[in-house]
Amino acid sequence: MSNFFSTPTVNSWDEPVFELTAAGIVTVVILIALLIVCSVLFLQKKVRSVRLATKQLVFSGVAMALAIVTSEIKFARLPFGGSVTLFSMLFIVLIGYWYGAAAGLMTGFAYGLLQFVLDPVFYTPLQLLVDYPLAFGALGLSGFFCNRKHGLLIGYVVGVFVRYVFAFLSGVLFFGAYASDQSPIGIIVYSLGYNATYIVPEVIVTLILLAIPAVSDAMKRVRTLARENL
């Protein structure tokens, strides 16, 4: 395993942290590529058409690219991780809303790994898994509501809520030492509050945006285009 991450160094909070080596980064990139290949094969089998599967891949790739770009537009960045971004979670939620849970979950998982590659620092392998693939993969749960009335709004709330749950668990399990009150209740309250400070503002602003009739209509038209001939 030492071939994939460096020996631990101490960060500014006196905590040991690991960084991916070149071999580790290549391994994660290969895993992302495999997820993309699996999604293509799954889509091709589902729609029985290479052309339509390619169309889904293109739409999903554009949404993921927009998520990456907007995730770098940070209105606030917290000291121990987490930031308020420009609707970045919405773009991953859209993939599930367009193509269902399987595509959404696979893309969200790959997006989480990609986010990790952009800043490949972690504390433990379990923390890495919780904070990146599982947390961002949860945004793909929107796919379970893709055919329901107000499916985008419901799917967004559910996906982000489950992401919040993973962030909360990470705070309790790995970052509770930063809570001023070290009792179990104090750590729980600390994690609930800390993670809410960057997730809730983005959720509120996004829901306000989606409630605008012109935006809602545009989202429906994009979904129709994305799913055309499926």
JSON list of N, CA and C in Angstrom, two decimals, residues 105-180:
[
{"chain": "A", "resi": 105, "resn": "LEU", "atom": "N", "xyz": [-25.55, 7.03, -9.85]},
{"chain": "A", "resi": 105, "resn": "LEU", "atom": "CA", "xyz": [-24.67, 6.55, -8.79]},
{"chain": "A", "resi": 105, "resn": "LEU", "atom": "C", "xyz": [-23.25, 6.31, -9.32]},
{"chain": "A", "resi": 106, "resn": "MET", "atom": "N", "xyz": [-23.14, 5.69, -10.50]},
{"chain": "A", "resi": 106, "resn": "MET", "atom": "CA", "xyz": [-21.81, 5.43, -11.06]},
{"chain": "A", "resi": 106, "resn": "MET", "atom": "C", "xyz": [-21.08, 6.74, -11.36]},
{"chain": "A", "resi": 107, "resn": "THR", "atom": "N", "xyz": [-21.81, 7.70, -11.92]},
{"chain": "A", "resi": 107, "resn": "THR", "atom": "CA", "xyz": [-21.20, 8.99, -12.25]},
{"chain": "A", "resi": 107, "resn": "THR", "atom": "C", "xyz": [-20.81, 9.74, -10.98]},
{"chain": "A", "resi": 108, "resn": "GLY", "atom": "N", "xyz": [-21.69, 9.71, -9.98]},
{"chain": "A", "resi": 108, "resn": "GLY", "atom": "CA", "xyz": [-21.39, 10.38, -8.72]},
{"chain": "A", "resi": 108, "resn": "GLY", "atom": "C", "xyz": [-20.18, 9.77, -8.04]},
{"chain": "A", "resi": 109, "resn": "PHE", "atom": "N", "xyz": [-20.07, 8.46, -8.08]},
{"chain": "A", "resi": 109, "resn": "PHE", "atom": "CA", "xyz": [-18.91, 7.77, -7.50]},
{"chain": "A", "resi": 109, "resn": "PHE", "atom": "C", "xyz": [-17.63, 8.20, -8.22]},
{"chain": "A", "resi": 110, "resn": "ALA", "atom": "N", "xyz": [-17.69, 8.22, -9.57]},
{"chain": "A", "resi": 110, "resn": "ALA", "atom": "CA", "xyz": [-16.53, 8.64, -10.35]},
{"chain": "A", "resi": 110, "resn": "ALA", "atom": "C", "xyz": [-16.19, 10.10, -10.08]},
{"chain": "A", "resi": 111, "resn": "TYR", "atom": "N", "xyz": [-17.21, 10.94, -9.94]},
{"chain": "A", "resi": 111, "resn": "TYR", "atom": "CA", "xyz": [-16.98, 12.36, -9.66]},
{"chain": "A", "resi": 111, "resn": "TYR", "atom": "C", "xyz": [-16.29, 12.54, -8.30]},
{"chain": "A", "resi": 112, "resn": "GLY", "atom": "N", "xyz": [-16.70, 11.74, -7.32]},
{"chain": "A", "resi": 112, "resn": "GLY", "atom": "CA", "xyz": [-16.06, 11.81, -6.01]},
{"chain": "A", "resi": 112, "resn": "GLY", "atom": "C", "xyz": [-14.58, 11.46, -6.09]},
{"chain": "A", "resi": 113, "resn": "LEU", "atom": "N", "xyz": [-14.26, 10.43, -6.87]},
{"chain": "A", "resi": 113, "resn": "LEU", "atom": "CA", "xyz": [-12.85, 10.07, -7.05]},
{"chain": "A", "resi": 113, "resn": "LEU", "atom": "C", "xyz": [-12.09, 11.18, -7.77]},
{"chain": "A", "resi": 114, "resn": "LEU", "atom": "N", "xyz": [-12.76, 11.80, -8.73]},
{"chain": "A", "resi": 114, "resn": "LEU", "atom": "CA", "xyz": [-12.11, 12.89, -9.47]},
{"chain": "A", "resi": 114, "resn": "LEU", "atom": "C", "xyz": [-11.84, 14.08, -8.54]},
{"chain": "A", "resi": 115, "resn": "GLN", "atom": "N", "xyz": [-12.80, 14.37, -7.67]},
{"chain": "A", "resi": 115, "resn": "GLN", "atom": "CA", "xyz": [-12.58, 15.44, -6.69]},
{"chain": "A", "resi": 115, "resn": "GLN", "atom": "C", "xyz": [-11.38, 15.12, -5.80]},
{"chain": "A", "resi": 116, "resn": "PHE", "atom": "N", "xyz": [-11.24, 13.87, -5.45]},
{"chain": "A", "resi": 116, "resn": "PHE", "atom": "CA", "xyz": [-10.11, 13.46, -4.62]},
{"chain": "A", "resi": 116, "resn": "PHE", "atom": "C", "xyz": [-8.79, 13.62, -5.36]},
{"chain": "A", "resi": 117, "resn": "VAL", "atom": "N", "xyz": [-8.78, 13.26, -6.63]},
{"chain": "A", "resi": 117, "resn": "VAL", "atom": "CA", "xyz": [-7.55, 13.39, -7.42]},
{"chain": "A", "resi": 117, "resn": "VAL", "atom": "C", "xyz": [-7.11, 14.85, -7.50]},
{"chain": "A", "resi": 118, "resn": "LEU", "atom": "N", "xyz": [-8.08, 15.78, -7.54]},
{"chain": "A", "resi": 118, "resn": "LEU", "atom": "CA", "xyz": [-7.74, 17.20, -7.61]},
{"chain": "A", "resi": 118, "resn": "LEU", "atom": "C", "xyz": [-7.06, 17.70, -6.33]},
{"chain": "A", "resi": 119, "resn": "ASP", "atom": "N", "xyz": [-7.32, 17.02, -5.23]},
{"chain": "A", "resi": 119, "resn": "ASP", "atom": "CA", "xyz": [-6.68, 17.37, -3.96]},
{"chain": "A", "resi": 119, "resn": "ASP", "atom": "C", "xyz": [-6.44, 16.09, -3.18]},
{"chain": "A", "resi": 120, "resn": "PRO", "atom": "N", "xyz": [-5.44, 15.29, -3.59]},
{"chain": "A", "resi": 120, "resn": "PRO", "atom": "CA", "xyz": [-5.28, 13.92, -3.09]},
{"chain": "A", "resi": 120, "resn": "PRO", "atom": "C", "xyz": [-4.63, 13.83, -1.70]},
{"chain": "A", "resi": 121, "resn": "VAL", "atom": "N", "xyz": [-5.29, 14.43, -0.72]},
{"chain": "A", "resi": 121, "resn": "VAL", "atom": "CA", "xyz": [-4.83, 14.37, 0.67]},
{"chain": "A", "resi": 121, "resn": "VAL", "atom": "C", "xyz": [-5.92, 13.72, 1.51]},
{"chain": "A", "resi": 122, "resn": "PHE", "atom": "N", "xyz": [-5.54, 12.79, 2.38]},
{"chain": "A", "resi": 122, "resn": "PHE", "atom": "CA", "xyz": [-6.53, 12.13, 3.21]},
{"chain": "A", "resi": 122, "resn": "PHE", "atom": "C", "xyz": [-5.90, 11.71, 4.54]},
{"chain": "A", "resi": 123, "resn": "TYR", "atom": "N", "xyz": [-6.76, 11.33, 5.47]},
{"chain": "A", "resi": 123, "resn": "TYR", "atom": "CA", "xyz": [-6.31, 10.97, 6.82]},
{"chain": "A", "resi": 123, "resn": "TYR", "atom": "C", "xyz": [-6.26, 9.46, 7.02]},
{"chain": "A", "resi": 124, "resn": "THR", "atom": "N", "xyz": [-7.30, 8.78, 6.57]},
{"chain": "A", "resi": 124, "resn": "THR", "atom": "CA", "xyz": [-7.33, 7.32, 6.60]},
{"chain": "A", "resi": 124, "resn": "THR", "atom": "C", "xyz": [-8.05, 6.84, 5.34]},
{"chain": "A", "resi": 125, "resn": "PRO", "atom": "N", "xyz": [-7.81, 5.61, 4.90]},
{"chain": "A", "resi": 125, "resn": "PRO", "atom": "CA", "xyz": [-8.54, 5.10, 3.73]},
{"chain": "A", "resi": 125, "resn": "PRO", "atom": "C", "xyz": [-10.05, 5.14, 3.91]},
{"chain": "A", "resi": 126, "resn": "LEU", "atom": "N", "xyz": [-10.53, 4.85, 5.13]},
{"chain": "A", "resi": 126, "resn": "LEU", "atom": "CA", "xyz": [-11.97, 4.87, 5.37]},
{"chain": "A", "resi": 126, "resn": "LEU", "atom": "C", "xyz": [-12.52, 6.29, 5.25]},
{"chain": "A", "resi": 127, "resn": "GLN", "atom": "N", "xyz": [-11.77, 7.26, 5.75]},
{"chain": "A", "resi": 127, "resn": "GLN", "atom": "CA", "xyz": [-12.19, 8.67, 5.63]},
{"chain": "A", "resi": 127, "resn": "GLN", "atom": "C", "xyz": [-12.25, 9.07, 4.16]},
{"chain": "A", "resi": 128, "resn": "LEU", "atom": "N", "xyz": [-11.29, 8.63, 3.38]},
{"chain": "A", "resi": 128, "resn": "LEU", "atom": "CA", "xyz": [-11.29, 8.89, 1.94]},
{"chain": "A", "resi": 128, "resn": "LEU", "atom": "C", "xyz": [-12.56, 8.33, 1.30]},
{"chain": "A", "resi": 129, "resn": "LEU", "atom": "N", "xyz": [-12.90, 7.10, 1.63]},
{"chain": "A", "resi": 129, "resn": "LEU", "atom": "CA", "xyz": [-14.07, 6.45, 1.04]},
{"chain": "A", "resi": 129, "resn": "LEU", "atom": "C", "xyz": [-15.35, 7.18, 1.40]},
{"chain": "A", "resi": 130, "resn": "VAL", "atom": "N", "xyz": [-15.48, 7.57, 2.67]},
{"chain": "A", "resi": 130, "resn": "VAL", "atom": "CA", "xyz": [-16.70, 8.24, 3.13]},
{"chain": "A", "resi": 130, "resn": "VAL", "atom": "C", "xyz": [-16.83, 9.64, 2.54]},
{"chain": "A", "resi": 131, "resn": "ASP", "atom": "N", "xyz": [-15.74, 10.39, 2.52]},
{"chain": "A", "resi": 131, "resn": "ASP", "atom": "CA", "xyz": [-15.80, 11.80, 2.12]},
{"chain": "A", "resi": 131, "resn": "ASP", "atom": "C", "xyz": [-15.87, 12.02, 0.61]},
{"chain": "A", "resi": 132, "resn": "TYR", "atom": "N", "xyz": [-15.45, 11.03, -0.17]},
{"chain": "A", "resi": 132, "resn": "TYR", "atom": "CA", "xyz": [-15.39, 11.25, -1.61]},
{"chain": "A", "resi": 132, "resn": "TYR", "atom": "C", "xyz": [-16.34, 10.33, -2.39]},
{"chain": "A", "resi": 133, "resn": "PRO", "atom": "N", "xyz": [-16.01, 9.06, -2.63]},
{"chain": "A", "resi": 133, "resn": "PRO", "atom": "CA", "xyz": [-16.92, 8.26, -3.48]},
{"chain": "A", "resi": 133, "resn": "PRO", "atom": "C", "xyz": [-18.32, 8.10, -2.90]},
{"chain": "A", "resi": 134, "resn": "LEU", "atom": "N", "xyz": [-18.42, 7.81, -1.59]},
{"chain": "A", "resi": 134, "resn": "LEU", "atom": "CA", "xyz": [-19.75, 7.59, -1.02]},
{"chain": "A", "resi": 134, "resn": "LEU", "atom": "C", "xyz": [-20.54, 8.89, -0.92]},
{"chain": "A", "resi": 135, "resn": "ALA", "atom": "N", "xyz": [-19.90, 9.95, -0.44]},
{"chain": "A", "resi": 135, "resn": "ALA", "atom": "CA", "xyz": [-20.62, 11.22, -0.27]},
{"chain": "A", "resi": 135, "resn": "ALA", "atom": "C", "xyz": [-21.10, 11.78, -1.60]},
{"chain": "A", "resi": 136, "resn": "PHE", "atom": "N", "xyz": [-20.22, 11.82, -2.59]},
{"chain": "A", "resi": 136, "resn": "PHE", "atom": "CA", "xyz": [-20.62, 12.37, -3.89]},
{"chain": "A", "resi": 136, "resn": "PHE", "atom": "C", "xyz": [-21.46, 11.37, -4.68]},
{"chain": "A", "resi": 137, "resn": "GLY", "atom": "N", "xyz": [-21.20, 10.09, -4.49]},
{"chain": "A", "resi": 137, "resn": "GLY", "atom": "CA", "xyz": [-22.03, 9.09, -5.15]},
{"chain": "A", "resi": 137, "resn": "GLY", "atom": "C", "xyz": [-23.48, 9.19, -4.73]},
{"chain": "A", "resi": 138, "resn": "ALA", "atom": "N", "xyz": [-23.71, 9.63, -3.48]},
{"chain": "A", "resi": 138, "resn": "ALA", "atom": "CA", "xyz": [-25.08, 9.76, -2.97]},
{"chain": "A", "resi": 138, "resn": "ALA", "atom": "C", "xyz": [-25.91, 10.73, -3.79]},
{"chain": "A", "resi": 139, "resn": "LEU", "atom": "N", "xyz": [-25.27, 11.68, -4.46]},
{"chain": "A", "resi": 139, "resn": "LEU", "atom": "CA", "xyz": [-26.02, 12.64, -5.28]},
{"chain": "A", "resi": 139, "resn": "LEU", "atom": "C", "xyz": [-26.76, 11.94, -6.42]},
{"chain": "A", "resi": 140, "resn": "GLY", "atom": "N", "xyz": [-26.25, 10.76, -6.83]},
{"chain": "A", "resi": 140, "resn": "GLY", "atom": "CA", "xyz": [-26.90, 10.00, -7.89]},
{"chain": "A", "resi": 140, "resn": "GLY", "atom": "C", "xyz": [-28.20, 9.36, -7.46]},
{"chain": "A", "resi": 141, "resn": "LEU", "atom": "N", "xyz": [-28.52, 9.40, -6.17]},
{"chain": "A", "resi": 141, "resn": "LEU", "atom": "CA", "xyz": [-29.80, 8.85, -5.69]},
{"chain": "A", "resi": 141, "resn": "LEU", "atom": "C", "xyz": [-30.98, 9.60, -6.30]},
{"chain": "A", "resi": 142, "resn": "SER", "atom": "N", "xyz": [-30.72, 10.75, -6.88]},
{"chain": "A", "resi": 142, "resn": "SER", "atom": "CA", "xyz": [-31.78, 11.50, -7.57]},
{"chain": "A", "resi": 142, "resn": "SER", "atom": "C", "xyz": [-32.44, 10.65, -8.64]},
{"chain": "A", "resi": 143, "resn": "GLY", "atom": "N", "xyz": [-31.71, 9.67, -9.16]},
{"chain": "A", "resi": 143, "resn": "GLY", "atom": "CA", "xyz": [-32.25, 8.83, -10.22]},
{"chain": "A", "resi": 143, "resn": "GLY", "atom": "C", "xyz": [-33.46, 8.02, -9.80]},
{"chain": "A", "resi": 144, "resn": "PHE", "atom": "N", "xyz": [-33.61, 7.76, -8.49]},
{"chain": "A", "resi": 144, "resn": "PHE", "atom": "CA", "xyz": [-34.77, 7.00, -8.03]},
{"chain": "A", "resi": 144, "resn": "PHE", "atom": "C", "xyz": [-36.06, 7.82, -8.12]},
{"chain": "A", "resi": 145, "resn": "PHE", "atom": "N", "xyz": [-35.93, 9.11, -8.37]},
{"chain": "A", "resi": 145, "resn": "PHE", "atom": "CA", "xyz": [-37.11, 9.98, -8.41]},
{"chain": "A", "resi": 145, "resn": "PHE", "atom": "C", "xyz": [-37.29, 10.63, -9.78]},
{"chain": "A", "resi": 146, "resn": "CYS", "atom": "N", "xyz": [-36.56, 10.11, -10.77]},
{"chain": "A", "resi": 146, "resn": "CYS", "atom": "CA", "xyz": [-36.52, 10.77, -12.07]},
{"chain": "A", "resi": 146, "resn": "CYS", "atom": "C", "xyz": [-37.87, 10.78, -12.79]},
{"chain": "A", "resi": 147, "resn": "ASN", "atom": "N", "xyz": [-38.74, 9.84, -12.46]},
{"chain": "A", "resi": 147, "resn": "ASN", "atom": "CA", "xyz": [-40.03, 9.78, -13.14]},
{"chain": "A", "resi": 147, "resn": "ASN", "atom": "C", "xyz": [-41.18, 10.27, -12.28]},
{"chain": "A", "resi": 148, "resn": "ARG", "atom": "N", "xyz": [-40.85, 10.89, -11.15]},
{"chain": "A", "resi": 148, "resn": "ARG", "atom": "CA", "xyz": [-41.89, 11.41, -10.26]},
{"chain": "A", "resi": 148, "resn": "ARG", "atom": "C", "xyz": [-42.15, 12.88, -10.52]},
{"chain": "A", "resi": 149, "resn": "LYS", "atom": "N", "xyz": [-43.33, 13.33, -10.15]},
{"chain": "A", "resi": 149, "resn": "LYS", "atom": "CA", "xyz": [-43.63, 14.76, -10.24]},
{"chain": "A", "resi": 149, "resn": "LYS", "atom": "C", "xyz": [-42.68, 15.51, -9.31]},
{"chain": "A", "resi": 150, "resn": "HIS", "atom": "N", "xyz": [-42.13, 16.60, -9.79]},
{"chain": "A", "resi": 150, "resn": "HIS", "atom": "CA", "xyz": [-41.12, 17.37, -9.06]},
{"chain": "A", "resi": 150, "resn": "HIS", "atom": "C", "xyz": [-39.91, 16.50, -8.72]},
{"chain": "A", "resi": 151, "resn": "GLY", "atom": "N", "xyz": [-39.61, 15.59, -9.64]},
{"chain": "A", "resi": 151, "resn": "GLY", "atom": "CA", "xyz": [-38.53, 14.63, -9.40]},
{"chain": "A", "resi": 151, "resn": "GLY", "atom": "C", "xyz": [-37.18, 15.28, -9.19]},
{"chain": "A", "resi": 152, "resn": "LEU", "atom": "N", "xyz": [-36.91, 16.37, -9.91]},
{"chain": "A", "resi": 152, "resn": "LEU", "atom": "CA", "xyz": [-35.61, 17.02, -9.75]},
{"chain": "A", "resi": 152, "resn": "LEU", "atom": "C", "xyz": [-35.46, 17.62, -8.36]},
{"chain": "A", "resi": 153, "resn": "LEU", "atom": "N", "xyz": [-36.49, 18.30, -7.90]},
{"chain": "A", "resi": 153, "resn": "LEU", "atom": "CA", "xyz": [-36.44, 18.91, -6.57]},
{"chain": "A", "resi": 153, "resn": "LEU", "atom": "C", "xyz": [-36.31, 17.84, -5.48]},
{"chain": "A", "resi": 154, "resn": "ILE", "atom": "N", "xyz": [-37.13, 16.79, -5.60]},
{"chain": "A", "resi": 154, "resn": "ILE", "atom": "CA", "xyz": [-37.08, 15.72, -4.59]},
{"chain": "A", "resi": 154, "resn": "ILE", "atom": "C", "xyz": [-35.74, 15.01, -4.64]},
{"chain": "A", "resi": 155, "resn": "GLY", "atom": "N", "xyz": [-35.29, 14.69, -5.85]},
{"chain": "A", "resi": 155, "resn": "GLY", "atom": "CA", "xyz": [-34.02, 13.98, -6.00]},
{"chain": "A", "resi": 155, "resn": "GLY", "atom": "C", "xyz": [-32.85, 14.80, -5.49]},
{"chain": "A", "resi": 156, "resn": "TYR", "atom": "N", "xyz": [-32.90, 16.12, -5.72]},
{"chain": "A", "resi": 156, "resn": "TYR", "atom": "CA", "xyz": [-31.82, 16.98, -5.24]},
{"chain": "A", "resi": 156, "resn": "TYR", "atom": "C", "xyz": [-31.78, 16.98, -3.71]},
{"chain": "A", "resi": 157, "resn": "VAL", "atom": "N", "xyz": [-32.93, 17.15, -3.09]},
{"chain": "A", "resi": 157, "resn": "VAL", "atom": "CA", "xyz": [-32.98, 17.18, -1.62]},
{"chain": "A", "resi": 157, "resn": "VAL", "atom": "C", "xyz": [-32.51, 15.85, -1.03]},
{"chain": "A", "resi": 158, "resn": "VAL", "atom": "N", "xyz": [-32.99, 14.74, -1.59]},
{"chain": "A", "resi": 158, "resn": "VAL", "atom": "CA", "xyz": [-32.60, 13.42, -1.07]},
{"chain": "A", "resi": 158, "resn": "VAL", "atom": "C", "xyz": [-31.11, 13.19, -1.27]},
{"chain": "A", "resi": 159, "resn": "GLY", "atom": "N", "xyz": [-30.61, 13.45, -2.49]},
{"chain": "A", "resi": 159, "resn": "GLY", "atom": "CA", "xyz": [-29.19, 13.21, -2.76]},
{"chain": "A", "resi": 159, "resn": "GLY", "atom": "C", "xyz": [-28.28, 14.04, -1.88]},
{"chain": "A", "resi": 160, "resn": "VAL", "atom": "N", "xyz": [-28.61, 15.32, -1.72]},
{"chain": "A", "resi": 160, "resn": "VAL", "atom": "CA", "xyz": [-27.77, 16.19, -0.89]},
{"chain": "A", "resi": 160, "resn": "VAL", "atom": "C", "xyz": [-27.90, 15.82, 0.58]},
{"chain": "A", "resi": 161, "resn": "PHE", "atom": "N", "xyz": [-29.11, 15.43, 1.00]},
{"chain": "A", "resi": 161, "resn": "PHE", "atom": "CA", "xyz": [-29.27, 15.02, 2.40]},
{"chain": "A", "resi": 161, "resn": "PHE", "atom": "C", "xyz": [-28.39, 13.81, 2.72]},
{"chain": "A", "resi": 162, "resn": "VAL", "atom": "N", "xyz": [-28.36, 12.83, 1.83]},
{"chain": "A", "resi": 162, "resn": "VAL", "atom": "CA", "xyz": [-27.53, 11.65, 2.09]},
{"chain": "A", "resi": 162, "resn": "VAL", "atom": "C", "xyz": [-26.04, 12.02, 2.03]},
{"chain": "A", "resi": 163, "resn": "ARG", "atom": "N", "xyz": [-25.69, 12.95, 1.15]},
{"chain": "A", "resi": 163, "resn": "ARG", "atom": "CA", "xyz": [-24.31, 13.44, 1.16]},
{"chain": "A", "resi": 163, "resn": "ARG", "atom": "C", "xyz": [-24.00, 14.08, 2.51]},
{"chain": "A", "resi": 164, "resn": "TYR", "atom": "N", "xyz": [-24.94, 14.83, 3.04]},
{"chain": "A", "resi": 164, "resn": "TYR", "atom": "CA", "xyz": [-24.78, 15.46, 4.35]},
{"chain": "A", "resi": 164, "resn": "TYR", "atom": "C", "xyz": [-24.60, 14.40, 5.44]},
{"chain": "A", "resi": 165, "resn": "VAL", "atom": "N", "xyz": [-25.34, 13.31, 5.33]},
{"chain": "A", "resi": 165, "resn": "VAL", "atom": "CA", "xyz": [-25.22, 12.22, 6.32]},
{"chain": "A", "resi": 165, "resn": "VAL", "atom": "C", "xyz": [-23.80, 11.66, 6.30]},
{"chain": "A", "resi": 166, "resn": "PHE", "atom": "N", "xyz": [-23.25, 11.45, 5.11]},
{"chain": "A", "resi": 166, "resn": "PHE", "atom": "CA", "xyz": [-21.87, 10.95, 5.03]},
{"chain": "A", "resi": 166, "resn": "PHE", "atom": "C", "xyz": [-20.88, 11.97, 5.58]},
{"chain": "A", "resi": 167, "resn": "ALA", "atom": "N", "xyz": [-21.10, 13.24, 5.29]},
{"chain": "A", "resi": 167, "resn": "ALA", "atom": "CA", "xyz": [-20.23, 14.29, 5.82]},
{"chain": "A", "resi": 167, "resn": "ALA", "atom": "C", "xyz": [-20.33, 14.33, 7.35]},
{"chain": "A", "resi": 168, "resn": "PHE", "atom": "N", "xyz": [-21.54, 14.18, 7.87]},
{"chain": "A", "resi": 168, "resn": "PHE", "atom": "CA", "xyz": [-21.74, 14.14, 9.32]},
{"chain": "A", "resi": 168, "resn": "PHE", "atom": "C", "xyz": [-21.00, 12.96, 9.94]},
{"chain": "A", "resi": 169, "resn": "LEU", "atom": "N", "xyz": [-21.12, 11.78, 9.33]},
{"chain": "A", "resi": 169, "resn": "LEU", "atom": "CA", "xyz": [-20.42, 10.60, 9.84]},
{"chain": "A", "resi": 169, "resn": "LEU", "atom": "C", "xyz": [-18.91, 10.80, 9.82]},
{"chain": "A", "resi": 170, "resn": "SER", "atom": "N", "xyz": [-18.41, 11.41, 8.76]},
{"chain": "A", "resi": 170, "resn": "SER", "atom": "CA", "xyz": [-16.99, 11.69, 8.68]},
{"chain": "A", "resi": 170, "resn": "SER", "atom": "C", "xyz": [-16.56, 12.63, 9.81]},
{"chain": "A", "resi": 171, "resn": "GLY", "atom": "N", "xyz": [-17.39, 13.64, 10.08]},
{"chain": "A", "resi": 171, "resn": "GLY", "atom": "CA", "xyz": [-17.08, 14.56, 11.16]},
{"chain": "A", "resi": 171, "resn": "GLY", "atom": "C", "xyz": [-17.03, 13.89, 12.51]},
{"chain": "A", "resi": 172, "resn": "VAL", "atom": "N", "xyz": [-17.96, 12.98, 12.74]},
{"chain": "A", "resi": 172, "resn": "VAL", "atom": "CA", "xyz": [-18.00, 12.26, 14.03]},
{"chain": "A", "resi": 172, "resn": "VAL", "atom": "C", "xyz": [-16.84, 11.29, 14.15]},
{"chain": "A", "resi": 173, "resn": "LEU", "atom": "N", "xyz": [-16.56, 10.56, 13.07]},
{"chain": "A", "resi": 173, "resn": "LEU", "atom": "CA", "xyz": [-15.57, 9.48, 13.14]},
{"chain": "A", "resi": 173, "resn": "LEU", "atom": "C", "xyz": [-14.14, 9.97, 13.02]},
{"chain": "A", "resi": 174, "resn": "PHE", "atom": "N", "xyz": [-13.92, 11.03, 12.23]},
{"chain": "A", "resi": 174, "resn": "PHE", "atom": "CA", "xyz": [-12.54, 11.41, 11.91]},
{"chain": "A", "resi": 174, "resn": "PHE", "atom": "C", "xyz": [-12.14, 12.82, 12.34]},
{"chain": "A", "resi": 175, "resn": "PHE", "atom": "N", "xyz": [-13.11, 13.70, 12.55]},
{"chain": "A", "resi": 175, "resn": "PHE", "atom": "CA", "xyz": [-12.76, 15.09, 12.86]},
{"chain": "A", "resi": 175, "resn": "PHE", "atom": "C", "xyz": [-13.35, 15.58, 14.18]},
{"chain": "A", "resi": 176, "resn": "GLY", "atom": "N", "xyz": [-13.87, 14.66, 14.97]},
{"chain": "A", "resi": 176, "resn": "GLY", "atom": "CA", "xyz": [-14.48, 15.03, 16.23]},
{"chain": "A", "resi": 176, "resn": "GLY", "atom": "C", "xyz": [-13.50, 15.66, 17.21]},
{"chain": "A", "resi": 177, "resn": "ALA", "atom": "N", "xyz": [-12.20, 15.43, 17.01]},
{"chain": "A", "resi": 177, "resn": "ALA", "atom": "CA", "xyz": [-11.20, 15.98, 17.92]},
{"chain": "A", "resi": 177, "resn": "ALA", "atom": "C", "xyz": [-11.19, 17.50, 17.89]},
{"chain": "A", "resi": 178, "resn": "TYR", "atom": "N", "xyz": [-11.75, 18.11, 16.85]},
{"chain": "A", "resi": 178, "resn": "TYR", "atom": "CA", "xyz": [-11.75, 19.57, 16.74]},
{"chain": "A", "resi": 178, "resn": "TYR", "atom": "C", "xyz": [-12.94, 20.19, 17.47]},
{"chain": "A", "resi": 179, "resn": "ALA", "atom": "N", "xyz": [-13.86, 19.38, 17.96]},
{"chain": "A", "resi": 179, "resn": "ALA", "atom": "CA", "xyz": [-15.01, 19.91, 18.70]},
{"chain": "A", "resi": 179, "resn": "ALA", "atom": "C", "xyz": [-14.55, 20.46, 20.04]},
{"chain": "A", "resi": 180, "resn": "SER", "atom": "N", "xyz": [-15.10, 21.61, 20.43]},
{"chain": "A", "resi": 180, "resn": "SER", "atom": "CA", "xyz": [-14.73, 22.20, 21.72]},
{"chain": "A", "resi": 180, "resn": "SER", "atom": "C", "xyz": [-15.23, 21.34, 22.88]}
]
